[in-house]
mmCIF file of C-alpha atoms and ligand atoms in Angstrom:
data_model
loop_
_atom_site.group_PDB
_atom_site.id
_atom_site.type_symbol
_atom_site.label_atom_id
_atom_site.label_comp_id
_atom_site.label_asym_id
_atom_site.label_seq_id
_atom_site.Cartn_x
_atom_site.Cartn_y
_atom_site.Cartn_z
ATOM 1 C CA MET A 26 0.000 0.000 0.000
ATOM 2 C CA THR A 27 1.247 3.486 -0.710
ATOM 3 C CA ILE A 28 0.418 6.647 1.208
ATOM 4 C CA GLU A 29 -2.123 8.772 -0.705
ATOM 5 C CA ARG A 30 -0.981 12.207 -1.817
ATOM 6 C CA THR A 31 -3.903 14.013 -0.114
ATOM 7 C CA GLU A 32 -2.944 12.504 3.238
ATOM 8 C CA LYS A 33 0.540 13.976 3.020
ATOM 9 C CA THR A 34 -0.846 17.514 3.240
ATOM 10 C CA TRP A 35 -2.952 16.952 6.346
ATOM 11 C CA ARG A 36 -1.880 18.563 9.603
ATOM 12 C CA PRO A 37 -0.591 16.324 12.420
ATOM 13 C CA GLN A 38 -3.860 16.141 14.391
ATOM 14 C CA THR A 39 -5.701 14.968 11.274
ATOM 15 C CA GLN A 40 -2.961 12.428 10.506
ATOM 16 C CA MET A 41 -3.304 10.983 14.008
ATOM 17 C CA VAL A 42 -7.025 10.384 13.501
ATOM 18 C CA ARG A 43 -7.137 9.413 9.834
ATOM 19 C CA GLY A 44 -3.655 8.951 8.362
ATOM 20 C CA GLY A 45 -2.998 5.531 6.858
ATOM 21 C CA THR A 46 -6.621 4.323 7.122
ATOM 22 C CA ARG A 47 -7.574 1.813 4.406
ATOM 23 C CA ARG A 48 -11.135 0.492 4.274
ATOM 24 C CA SER A 49 -11.881 -3.104 3.433
ATOM 25 C CA ALA A 50 -14.727 -4.172 1.138
ATOM 26 C CA PHE A 51 -17.120 -3.768 4.108
ATOM 27 C CA ASP A 52 -16.717 0.029 4.393
ATOM 28 C CA GLU A 53 -16.126 -0.024 8.162
ATOM 29 C CA THR A 54 -15.684 3.298 10.021
ATOM 30 C CA ASP A 55 -13.078 1.996 12.449
ATOM 31 C CA GLU A 56 -9.832 0.475 11.214
ATOM 32 C CA ALA A 57 -10.200 -3.293 10.814
ATOM 33 C CA ILE A 58 -8.108 -5.852 12.688
ATOM 34 C CA PHE A 59 -6.766 -8.489 10.305
ATOM 35 C CA MET A 60 -5.974 -11.277 12.759
ATOM 36 C CA THR A 61 -4.531 -13.572 10.139
ATOM 37 C CA SER A 62 -1.113 -15.146 9.919
ATOM 38 C CA GLY A 63 -1.318 -15.845 6.200
ATOM 39 C CA PHE A 64 -3.019 -14.827 2.962
ATOM 40 C CA VAL A 65 -4.365 -16.978 0.119
ATOM 41 C CA TYR A 66 -3.520 -16.967 -3.559
ATOM 42 C CA GLU A 67 -5.911 -17.681 -6.394
ATOM 43 C CA LYS A 68 -3.226 -19.403 -8.439
ATOM 44 C CA ALA A 69 0.174 -20.952 -7.724
ATOM 45 C CA GLU A 70 1.586 -18.448 -10.230
ATOM 46 C CA ASP A 71 0.459 -15.593 -7.934
ATOM 47 C CA ALA A 72 2.340 -17.062 -4.987
ATOM 48 C CA GLU A 73 5.424 -17.451 -7.173
ATOM 49 C CA ALA A 74 5.168 -13.828 -8.340
ATOM 50 C CA ALA A 75 4.650 -12.589 -4.772
ATOM 51 C CA PHE A 76 7.794 -14.356 -3.551
ATOM 52 C CA LYS A 77 9.743 -12.947 -6.495
ATOM 53 C CA ASN A 78 8.534 -9.443 -5.497
ATOM 54 C CA GLU A 79 6.922 -9.084 -8.915
ATOM 55 C CA ILE A 80 3.553 -8.199 -7.396
ATOM 56 C CA ASP A 81 2.906 -6.075 -4.303
ATOM 57 C CA ARG A 82 0.627 -7.991 -1.958
ATOM 58 C CA PHE A 83 0.495 -9.439 1.551
ATOM 59 C CA ILE A 84 2.308 -12.767 1.858
ATOM 60 C CA TYR A 85 2.633 -13.600 5.547
ATOM 61 C CA SER A 86 2.113 -11.499 8.690
ATOM 62 C CA ARG A 87 5.745 -11.882 9.740
ATOM 63 C CA TYR A 88 6.511 -9.763 6.640
ATOM 64 C CA GLY A 89 3.512 -7.445 6.724
ATOM 65 C CA ASN A 90 -0.179 -7.223 7.604
ATOM 66 C CA PRO A 91 -2.893 -4.714 6.605
ATOM 67 C CA THR A 92 -3.573 -3.529 10.187
ATOM 68 C CA ASN A 93 0.144 -3.167 10.864
ATOM 69 C CA GLU A 94 0.554 -1.277 7.621
ATOM 70 C CA MET A 95 -2.141 1.231 8.604
ATOM 71 C CA PHE A 96 -0.318 1.802 11.899
ATOM 72 C CA GLN A 97 3.068 2.109 10.150
ATOM 73 C CA ASP A 98 1.700 4.581 7.587
ATOM 74 C CA ARG A 99 0.046 6.694 10.294
ATOM 75 C CA LEU A 100 3.309 6.882 12.237
ATOM 76 C CA CYS A 101 5.235 7.793 9.052
ATOM 77 C CA LEU A 102 2.846 10.635 8.311
ATOM 78 C CA LEU A 103 3.226 11.907 11.860
ATOM 79 C CA GLU A 104 7.021 11.619 11.951
ATOM 80 C CA GLY A 105 7.630 12.792 8.384
ATOM 81 C CA ALA A 106 9.423 9.507 7.638
ATOM 82 C CA GLU A 107 9.385 7.580 4.369
ATOM 83 C CA ALA A 108 8.969 4.103 5.803
ATOM 84 C CA CYS A 109 8.235 2.277 9.055
ATOM 85 C CA ARG A 110 8.314 -1.233 10.478
ATOM 86 C CA ALA A 111 6.336 -2.008 13.628
ATOM 87 C CA THR A 112 7.969 -4.412 16.088
ATOM 88 C CA SER A 113 6.901 -6.586 18.997
ATOM 89 C CA SER A 114 8.605 -4.345 21.583
ATOM 90 C CA GLY A 115 10.736 -1.230 21.789
ATOM 91 C CA MET A 116 13.826 -3.371 22.325
ATOM 92 C CA ALA A 117 13.088 -5.345 19.151
ATOM 93 C CA ALA A 118 13.072 -1.984 17.324
ATOM 94 C CA VAL A 119 16.363 -0.885 18.906
ATOM 95 C CA PHE A 120 18.057 -4.221 18.190
ATOM 96 C CA ALA A 121 16.811 -4.544 14.604
ATOM 97 C CA SER A 122 17.774 -0.944 13.771
ATOM 98 C CA LEU A 123 21.379 -1.768 14.760
ATOM 99 C CA ALA A 124 21.777 -5.476 14.018
ATOM 100 C CA SER A 125 20.313 -5.179 10.520
ATOM 101 C CA GLN A 126 23.147 -2.884 9.453
ATOM 102 C CA VAL A 127 26.315 -3.827 11.355
ATOM 103 C CA SER A 128 28.884 -6.512 10.566
ATOM 104 C CA ALA A 129 31.936 -7.787 12.421
ATOM 105 C CA GLY A 130 34.639 -5.122 12.387
ATOM 106 C CA ASP A 131 32.214 -2.189 12.296
ATOM 107 C CA HIS A 132 32.335 0.629 14.845
ATOM 108 C CA VAL A 133 29.246 1.956 16.674
ATOM 109 C CA VAL A 134 29.177 5.041 18.918
ATOM 110 C CA GLY A 135 26.517 5.590 21.560
ATOM 111 C CA SER A 136 25.814 7.896 24.459
ATOM 112 C CA ARG A 137 26.494 6.524 27.917
ATOM 113 C CA ALA A 138 23.130 7.630 29.323
ATOM 114 C CA LEU A 139 20.952 4.836 27.962
ATOM 115 C CA PHE A 140 18.011 2.731 29.032
ATOM 116 C CA GLY A 141 19.489 -0.441 30.629
ATOM 117 C CA SER A 142 18.549 -2.813 27.788
ATOM 118 C CA CYS A 143 19.855 -0.417 25.089
ATOM 119 C CA GLN A 144 23.125 -0.268 27.004
ATOM 120 C CA PHE A 145 23.209 -4.100 27.123
ATOM 121 C CA ILE A 146 22.856 -4.332 23.327
ATOM 122 C CA LEU A 147 25.698 -1.863 22.758
ATOM 123 C CA THR A 148 28.098 -3.123 25.399
ATOM 124 C CA GLU A 149 27.358 -6.876 25.569
ATOM 125 C CA ILE A 150 25.599 -8.182 22.470
ATOM 126 C CA LEU A 151 27.177 -6.242 19.594
ATOM 127 C CA PRO A 152 30.778 -6.795 20.815
ATOM 128 C CA ARG A 153 30.059 -10.547 20.901
ATOM 129 C CA TYR A 154 29.512 -10.347 17.130
ATOM 130 C CA GLY A 155 32.752 -8.460 16.579
ATOM 131 C CA VAL A 156 31.287 -4.954 16.549
ATOM 132 C CA GLU A 157 33.341 -2.404 18.437
ATOM 133 C CA THR A 158 31.334 0.107 20.453
ATOM 134 C CA THR A 159 32.416 3.379 22.047
ATOM 135 C CA LEU A 160 30.276 5.134 24.646
ATOM 136 C CA VAL A 161 30.587 8.876 25.220
ATOM 137 C CA ASP A 162 29.116 11.471 27.559
ATOM 138 C CA GLY A 163 26.269 12.569 25.319
ATOM 139 C CA GLY A 164 26.356 16.189 26.432
ATOM 140 C CA ASP A 165 30.081 16.596 25.635
ATOM 141 C CA LEU A 166 30.526 17.360 21.906
ATOM 142 C CA ASP A 167 34.333 16.957 22.183
ATOM 143 C CA GLN A 168 33.858 13.323 23.195
ATOM 144 C CA TRP A 169 31.541 12.741 20.220
ATOM 145 C CA GLU A 170 34.113 14.336 17.910
ATOM 146 C CA LYS A 171 36.903 12.144 19.241
ATOM 147 C CA ALA A 172 34.859 8.943 19.029
ATOM 148 C CA LEU A 173 33.703 9.843 15.527
ATOM 149 C CA SER A 174 37.215 10.590 14.276
ATOM 150 C CA LYS A 175 37.340 7.023 12.988
ATOM 151 C CA PRO A 176 34.968 5.484 10.443
ATOM 152 C CA THR A 177 31.688 4.608 12.155
ATOM 153 C CA LYS A 178 28.724 2.617 10.912
ATOM 154 C CA ALA A 179 26.025 3.765 13.323
ATOM 155 C CA VAL A 180 25.402 6.248 16.138
ATOM 156 C CA PHE A 181 22.763 5.569 18.765
ATOM 157 C CA PHE A 182 21.433 7.835 21.509
ATOM 158 C CA GLU A 183 18.372 8.760 23.569
ATOM 159 C CA THR A 184 17.336 12.334 24.239
ATOM 160 C CA PRO A 185 16.016 13.023 26.817
ATOM 161 C CA SER A 186 17.709 9.977 28.316
ATOM 162 C CA ASN A 187 16.130 7.436 30.640
ATOM 163 C CA PRO A 188 16.169 8.182 33.563
ATOM 164 C CA GLY A 189 18.787 10.966 33.866
ATOM 165 C CA LEU A 190 16.952 13.309 31.432
ATOM 166 C CA GLU A 191 20.185 14.227 29.666
ATOM 167 C CA ILE A 192 19.632 16.258 26.484
ATOM 168 C CA ILE A 193 21.803 15.636 23.426
ATOM 169 C CA ASP A 194 22.317 18.194 20.663
ATOM 170 C CA ILE A 195 20.755 16.212 17.811
ATOM 171 C CA ARG A 196 21.827 18.558 15.016
ATOM 172 C CA ALA A 197 25.467 18.807 16.122
ATOM 173 C CA VAL A 198 25.903 15.053 16.685
ATOM 174 C CA CYS A 199 24.235 14.251 13.327
ATOM 175 C CA GLU A 200 26.679 16.518 11.489
ATOM 176 C CA MET A 201 29.707 14.831 13.069
ATOM 177 C CA ALA A 202 28.224 11.363 12.606
ATOM 178 C CA HIS A 203 27.551 11.940 8.931
ATOM 179 C CA SER A 204 31.137 13.094 8.398
ATOM 180 C CA ALA A 205 32.240 9.762 9.908
ATOM 181 C CA GLY A 206 29.919 7.909 7.512
ATOM 182 C CA ALA A 207 27.479 6.827 10.204
ATOM 183 C CA MET A 208 23.698 6.454 10.185
ATOM 184 C CA VAL A 209 22.187 8.193 13.222
ATOM 185 C CA ILE A 210 19.531 6.340 15.209
ATOM 186 C CA VAL A 211 17.624 8.401 17.785
ATOM 187 C CA ASP A 212 15.577 6.657 20.484
ATOM 188 C CA ASN A 213 12.808 9.274 20.724
ATOM 189 C CA VAL A 214 10.752 7.502 23.415
ATOM 190 C CA PHE A 215 10.939 10.215 26.072
ATOM 191 C CA ALA A 216 10.155 13.015 23.602
ATOM 192 C CA THR A 217 7.355 11.170 21.746
ATOM 193 C CA PRO A 218 6.547 11.970 18.087
ATOM 194 C CA ILE A 219 4.729 15.060 19.369
ATOM 195 C CA LEU A 220 7.504 16.961 21.155
ATOM 196 C CA GLN A 221 10.605 16.375 19.020
ATOM 197 C CA HIS A 222 11.286 15.597 15.344
ATOM 198 C CA PRO A 223 14.823 14.181 15.120
ATOM 199 C CA MET A 224 14.652 13.714 11.343
ATOM 200 C CA GLU A 225 14.210 17.470 10.853
ATOM 201 C CA LEU A 226 17.463 17.898 12.817
ATOM 202 C CA GLY A 227 19.378 15.388 10.695
ATOM 203 C CA ALA A 228 18.676 11.953 12.205
ATOM 204 C CA ASP A 229 18.361 9.082 9.729
ATOM 205 C CA ILE A 230 16.412 6.613 11.840
ATOM 206 C CA VAL A 231 13.975 7.127 14.729
ATOM 207 C CA VAL A 232 12.979 4.289 17.057
ATOM 208 C CA TYR A 233 10.120 4.073 19.542
ATOM 209 C CA SER A 234 8.919 1.853 22.290
ATOM 210 C CA THR A 235 5.206 2.209 21.538
ATOM 211 C CA THR A 236 4.646 0.538 24.919
ATOM 212 C CA LYS A 237 5.157 3.966 26.463
ATOM 213 C CA HIS A 238 3.239 7.141 25.425
ATOM 214 C CA ILE A 239 2.005 5.873 22.054
ATOM 215 C CA ASP A 240 -0.104 3.192 23.769
ATOM 216 C CA GLY A 241 -0.209 5.403 26.840
ATOM 217 C CA GLN A 242 -2.710 3.231 28.655
ATOM 218 C CA GLY A 243 -0.521 0.312 29.646
ATOM 219 C CA ARG A 244 -2.057 -2.367 27.402
ATOM 220 C CA THR A 245 0.412 -3.459 24.753
ATOM 221 C CA MET A 246 4.104 -4.032 24.128
ATOM 222 C CA GLY A 247 5.357 -2.661 20.837
ATOM 223 C CA GLY A 248 7.963 -0.693 18.968
ATOM 224 C CA ALA A 249 8.600 1.052 15.673
ATOM 225 C CA ILE A 250 11.514 1.866 13.372
ATOM 226 C CA LEU A 251 11.111 4.893 11.079
ATOM 227 C CA ALA A 252 13.662 5.410 8.324
ATOM 228 C CA PRO A 253 14.327 6.254 4.658
ATOM 229 C CA GLU A 254 12.571 3.910 2.245
ATOM 230 C CA ASP A 255 15.760 2.701 0.503
ATOM 231 C CA TRP A 256 17.348 1.725 3.806
ATOM 232 C CA VAL A 257 14.197 -0.078 4.942
ATOM 233 C CA ASN A 258 13.912 -1.983 1.660
ATOM 234 C CA GLU A 259 17.557 -2.891 1.299
ATOM 235 C CA THR A 260 18.847 -3.211 4.870
ATOM 236 C CA LEU A 261 16.077 -3.520 7.431
ATOM 237 C CA SER A 262 13.450 -5.451 5.527
ATOM 238 C CA PRO A 263 15.486 -8.649 4.849
ATOM 239 C CA PHE A 264 16.544 -8.746 8.531
ATOM 240 C CA TYR A 265 12.989 -8.070 9.736
ATOM 241 C CA ARG A 266 11.389 -10.663 7.464
ATOM 242 C CA HIS A 267 13.784 -13.441 8.366
ATOM 243 C CA THR A 268 14.342 -12.836 12.083
ATOM 244 C CA GLY A 269 10.688 -12.106 12.935
ATOM 245 C CA PRO A 270 10.383 -9.169 15.357
ATOM 246 C CA SER A 271 6.977 -8.288 13.854
ATOM 247 C CA MET A 272 4.084 -6.823 15.854
ATOM 248 C CA SER A 273 0.778 -8.597 16.506
ATOM 249 C CA PRO A 274 -2.004 -7.078 14.335
ATOM 250 C CA PHE A 275 -4.113 -6.827 17.481
ATOM 251 C CA ASN A 276 -1.498 -4.583 19.092
ATOM 252 C CA ALA A 277 -1.200 -2.531 15.896
ATOM 253 C CA TRP A 278 -4.961 -1.945 16.077
ATOM 254 C CA VAL A 279 -4.822 -0.858 19.749
ATOM 255 C CA LEU A 280 -1.990 1.509 18.828
ATOM 256 C CA LEU A 281 -3.893 2.942 15.841
ATOM 257 C CA LYS A 282 -6.692 3.876 18.223
ATOM 258 C CA ALA A 283 -4.167 5.260 20.721
ATOM 259 C CA LEU A 284 -2.591 7.544 18.104
ATOM 260 C CA GLU A 285 -5.969 9.269 17.691
ATOM 261 C CA THR A 286 -5.518 10.898 21.113
ATOM 262 C CA LEU A 287 -1.716 11.026 21.389
ATOM 263 C CA ASP A 288 -1.219 14.771 21.111
ATOM 264 C CA MET A 289 -3.984 15.598 23.607
ATOM 265 C CA ARG A 290 -2.598 13.074 26.096
ATOM 266 C CA VAL A 291 1.009 14.237 25.707
ATOM 267 C CA ALA A 292 -0.011 17.893 26.131
ATOM 268 C CA LYS A 293 -1.812 17.044 29.383
ATOM 269 C CA HIS A 294 1.079 14.863 30.613
ATOM 270 C CA CYS A 295 3.487 17.771 29.993
ATOM 271 C CA GLN A 296 1.219 20.268 31.733
ATOM 272 C CA ASN A 297 0.953 18.011 34.809
ATOM 273 C CA ALA A 298 4.709 17.238 34.750
ATOM 274 C CA THR A 299 5.580 20.945 34.652
ATOM 275 C CA GLU A 300 3.316 21.591 37.645
ATOM 276 C CA ILE A 301 4.788 18.700 39.585
ATOM 277 C CA ALA A 302 8.371 19.770 38.790
ATOM 278 C CA ASN A 303 7.645 23.297 40.038
ATOM 279 C CA PHE A 304 5.837 21.919 43.076
ATOM 280 C CA LEU A 305 8.779 19.658 43.958
ATOM 281 C CA THR A 306 11.274 22.544 43.786
ATOM 282 C CA GLU A 307 9.201 24.290 46.491
ATOM 283 C CA GLN A 308 9.414 21.281 48.832
ATOM 284 C CA ALA A 309 12.192 20.950 51.385
ATOM 285 C CA LYS A 310 12.979 17.230 51.097
ATOM 286 C CA PRO A 311 14.263 16.718 47.524
ATOM 287 C CA THR A 312 17.936 17.639 47.322
ATOM 288 C CA ARG A 313 17.604 17.819 43.538
ATOM 289 C CA VAL A 314 14.682 18.095 41.118
ATOM 290 C CA LEU A 315 15.348 17.258 37.483
ATOM 291 C CA TYR A 316 13.043 18.260 34.623
ATOM 292 C CA PRO A 317 14.171 19.677 31.252
ATOM 293 C CA GLY A 318 11.577 22.445 31.617
ATOM 294 C CA LEU A 319 13.173 23.813 34.797
ATOM 295 C CA GLU A 320 15.726 26.570 34.303
ATOM 296 C CA SER A 321 17.913 24.707 36.794
ATOM 297 C CA HIS A 322 18.244 21.775 34.326
ATOM 298 C CA PRO A 323 21.824 21.956 32.995
ATOM 299 C CA GLN A 324 20.625 21.715 29.383
ATOM 300 C CA HIS A 325 17.363 23.652 29.645
ATOM 301 C CA ALA A 326 18.276 25.959 26.723
ATOM 302 C CA LEU A 327 19.127 23.027 24.441
ATOM 303 C CA ALA A 328 15.906 21.225 25.394
ATOM 304 C CA LYS A 329 13.973 24.391 24.584
ATOM 305 C CA SER A 330 15.638 24.694 21.193
ATOM 306 C CA GLN A 331 14.880 21.166 19.992
ATOM 307 C CA MET A 332 11.691 20.171 21.838
ATOM 308 C CA SER A 333 8.287 21.849 21.746
ATOM 309 C CA ASP A 334 7.602 20.868 25.377
ATOM 310 C CA PHE A 335 9.655 19.152 28.069
ATOM 311 C CA GLY A 336 8.235 15.685 28.465
ATOM 312 C CA THR A 337 6.350 13.614 30.947
ATOM 313 C CA VAL A 338 9.041 12.419 33.369
ATOM 314 C CA VAL A 339 10.239 14.284 36.450
ATOM 315 C CA CYS A 340 13.054 12.982 38.673
ATOM 316 C CA LEU A 341 14.070 13.816 42.197
ATOM 317 C CA ASP A 342 16.920 12.901 44.481
ATOM 318 C CA LEU A 343 16.322 12.309 48.182
ATOM 319 C CA ASP A 344 19.801 12.974 49.531
ATOM 320 C CA GLY A 345 21.323 10.024 47.637
ATOM 321 C CA LYS A 346 19.841 7.552 50.126
ATOM 322 C CA LYS A 347 17.978 4.390 49.142
ATOM 323 C CA GLU A 348 16.184 4.409 52.468
ATOM 324 C CA ASN A 349 14.685 7.842 51.689
ATOM 325 C CA ALA A 350 13.710 6.843 48.165
ATOM 326 C CA PHE A 351 12.012 3.633 49.337
ATOM 327 C CA ARG A 352 10.224 5.395 52.196
ATOM 328 C CA PHE A 353 8.888 8.008 49.762
ATOM 329 C CA MET A 354 7.806 5.452 47.157
ATOM 330 C CA ASN A 355 6.186 3.139 49.688
ATOM 331 C CA ALA A 356 4.231 6.061 51.183
ATOM 332 C CA LEU A 357 2.708 7.075 47.834
ATOM 333 C CA GLN A 358 -0.941 6.078 47.759
ATOM 334 C CA LEU A 359 -2.060 7.293 44.335
ATOM 335 C CA VAL A 360 1.171 6.965 42.333
ATOM 336 C CA ASP A 361 1.973 3.283 41.687
ATOM 337 C CA ILE A 362 5.405 1.672 41.869
ATOM 338 C CA SER A 363 6.072 0.326 38.366
ATOM 339 C CA ASN A 364 9.001 0.354 35.959
ATOM 340 C CA ASN A 365 6.786 1.429 33.037
ATOM 341 C CA LEU A 366 6.316 5.067 31.989
ATOM 342 C CA GLY A 367 4.237 7.254 29.693
ATOM 343 C CA ASP A 368 1.042 5.793 31.132
ATOM 344 C CA ALA A 369 -2.234 7.574 31.984
ATOM 345 C CA LYS A 370 -1.561 6.398 35.543
ATOM 346 C CA SER A 371 1.298 8.129 37.354
ATOM 347 C CA LEU A 372 4.092 5.676 38.109
ATOM 348 C CA THR A 373 7.298 5.746 40.099
ATOM 349 C CA THR A 374 10.533 3.798 39.717
ATOM 350 C CA HIS A 375 13.790 3.466 41.645
ATOM 351 C CA PRO A 376 16.226 3.076 38.715
ATOM 352 C CA ALA A 377 19.269 2.069 40.811
ATOM 353 C CA THR A 378 17.581 -1.149 41.992
ATOM 354 C CA THR A 379 15.458 -1.914 38.885
ATOM 355 C CA THR A 380 15.984 -0.654 35.307
ATOM 356 C CA HIS A 381 19.629 0.280 35.953
ATOM 357 C CA GLN A 382 20.643 -2.271 38.616
ATOM 358 C CA ARG A 383 22.739 -4.180 36.054
ATOM 359 C CA ILE A 384 25.185 -1.328 35.470
ATOM 360 C CA SER A 385 27.986 -0.704 37.943
ATOM 361 C CA GLU A 386 27.737 1.705 40.843
ATOM 362 C CA GLU A 387 30.492 3.892 39.346
ATOM 363 C CA GLU A 388 28.656 4.121 36.034
ATOM 364 C CA ARG A 389 25.436 4.972 37.829
ATOM 365 C CA ALA A 390 27.264 7.692 39.767
ATOM 366 C CA GLU A 391 28.545 9.164 36.476
ATOM 367 C CA LEU A 392 24.971 9.264 35.199
ATOM 368 C CA GLY A 393 23.708 10.923 38.383
ATOM 369 C CA ILE A 394 21.589 7.894 39.296
ATOM 370 C CA THR A 395 22.203 7.849 43.017
ATOM 371 C CA ASP A 396 20.490 5.496 45.466
ATOM 372 C CA GLY A 397 18.173 8.384 46.363
ATOM 373 C CA PHE A 398 17.173 9.002 42.720
ATOM 374 C CA VAL A 399 13.450 8.501 42.009
ATOM 375 C CA ARG A 400 11.781 8.668 38.591
ATOM 376 C CA LEU A 401 8.185 9.897 38.381
ATOM 377 C CA SER A 402 6.220 9.309 35.188
ATOM 378 C CA ILE A 403 3.462 11.878 35.469
ATOM 379 C CA GLY A 404 0.060 10.647 34.333
ATOM 380 C CA LEU A 405 -3.284 12.170 33.472
ATOM 381 C CA GLU A 406 -4.845 12.348 36.955
ATOM 382 C CA ASP A 407 -5.945 15.672 38.459
ATOM 383 C CA VAL A 408 -2.655 17.354 39.307
ATOM 384 C CA GLU A 409 -3.978 18.496 42.712
ATOM 385 C CA ASP A 410 -4.449 14.860 43.754
ATOM 386 C CA LEU A 411 -0.903 14.119 42.589
ATOM 387 C CA LYS A 412 0.505 17.047 44.574
ATOM 388 C CA GLU A 413 -1.338 15.968 47.720
ATOM 389 C CA ASP A 414 -0.059 12.407 47.349
ATOM 390 C CA ILE A 415 3.534 13.521 46.729
ATOM 391 C CA ALA A 416 3.442 15.987 49.646
ATOM 392 C CA GLN A 417 2.169 13.409 52.118
ATOM 393 C CA ALA A 418 4.762 10.850 50.926
ATOM 394 C CA LEU A 419 7.589 13.397 51.235
ATOM 395 C CA SER A 420 6.490 14.071 54.796
ATOM 396 C CA LYS A 421 7.264 10.402 55.620
ATOM 397 C CA VAL A 422 10.909 10.749 54.493
HETATM 398 C C1 PLP B 24 11.111 1.377 27.519
HETATM 399 C C2 PLP B 24 12.202 1.885 26.656
HETATM 400 C C3 PLP B 24 12.743 1.075 25.647
HETATM 401 C C4 PLP B 24 12.316 -0.356 25.453
HETATM 402 O O1 PLP B 24 10.998 -0.518 25.076
HETATM 403 P P1 PLP B 24 10.140 -1.861 25.398
HETATM 404 O O2 PLP B 24 8.865 -1.601 24.687
HETATM 405 O O3 PLP B 24 10.037 -1.973 26.870
HETATM 406 O O4 PLP B 24 10.896 -3.012 24.806
HETATM 407 C C5 PLP B 24 13.736 1.608 24.871
HETATM 408 N N1 PLP B 24 14.188 2.876 25.051
HETATM 409 C C6 PLP B 24 13.683 3.680 26.008
HETATM 410 C C7 PLP B 24 14.210 5.055 26.162
HETATM 411 C C8 PLP B 24 12.675 3.210 26.847
HETATM 412 O O5 PLP B 24 12.189 4.004 27.813
#
């Protein structure tokens, strides 16, 4: 299926509601779920032609599926990307975006401030296949320049990072990466497709965990890779077809519905997060409050220049002490303890003992993830209820 020309001119809110929709012969209003693993051919010759790529049609849902294609097209229209592949999780998207293009002997550069599983792929899995990886402090352009002084196949980073909310200068890193011959992959999970458009700043590939804000209601696991069409056809597609990280059509349908409200939800999340960040700075107990929208954030100006709002996650440090962090989290009555984020329900995580427990204490210290560091994913509840809950929990510390 190809994206219709009229759709390309619609504004983002219209894309989120209607982009990529294809009606079946039954003229349904809502997008249909095609829960089918395979497709039938009228003649053996048709199957032969399909496998030879001589005709464009669905073959097998590991390769592609009509519901998935509607979701992929809608995301492309929103991101301004040429092509997309939906995956079974965000990590499947991260892994496929890298593994599909690297070979033994290649060099990959990444930022140090990464989600634990992304860090595992760069530092444990890729080196096992003979790929050399260099990690840099993402905020230090001199370190990027040094690491990219030798030929590099791919660059991978998150901005804002999970959970340290480090901001990376997308435009500057893309320029250096391209000079080194690298494709730039940006994990845009924390920014969402609403707040930041890495491709407009030079990124080649954008990856999402759709499990987070794109679902936004805690139902499905999923991911997406957005990239130039040639790269998807020549590099990603063979890897994707034969290794099988494809998304369930049911999840693609849930996510199509979720995209219809994404911008409204993200706007509300950001509004609540800003209020909570300001509220926390007025409280005595946190020794540090981290939110890209606060002027005290070390990269506030950079965040302002490349994001349209500051995201949905607020972090605080309770004097570097695990005991304080646990006491605070256990006292919360409305906010749930969960390692997920971007959900309608506000959630809290202690990264040092969960998502980032695998990395060493020294590395955590470098990333500012102390034992007192708490991540709050701000949801869609009434912000006054959230403030009351946070205030009473802080009083227990
Ligand atoms: C959650 C997350 C992922 C992984 O996504 P899953 O859907 O859990 O596999 C990758 N990157 C970032 C920044 C994340 O927050």
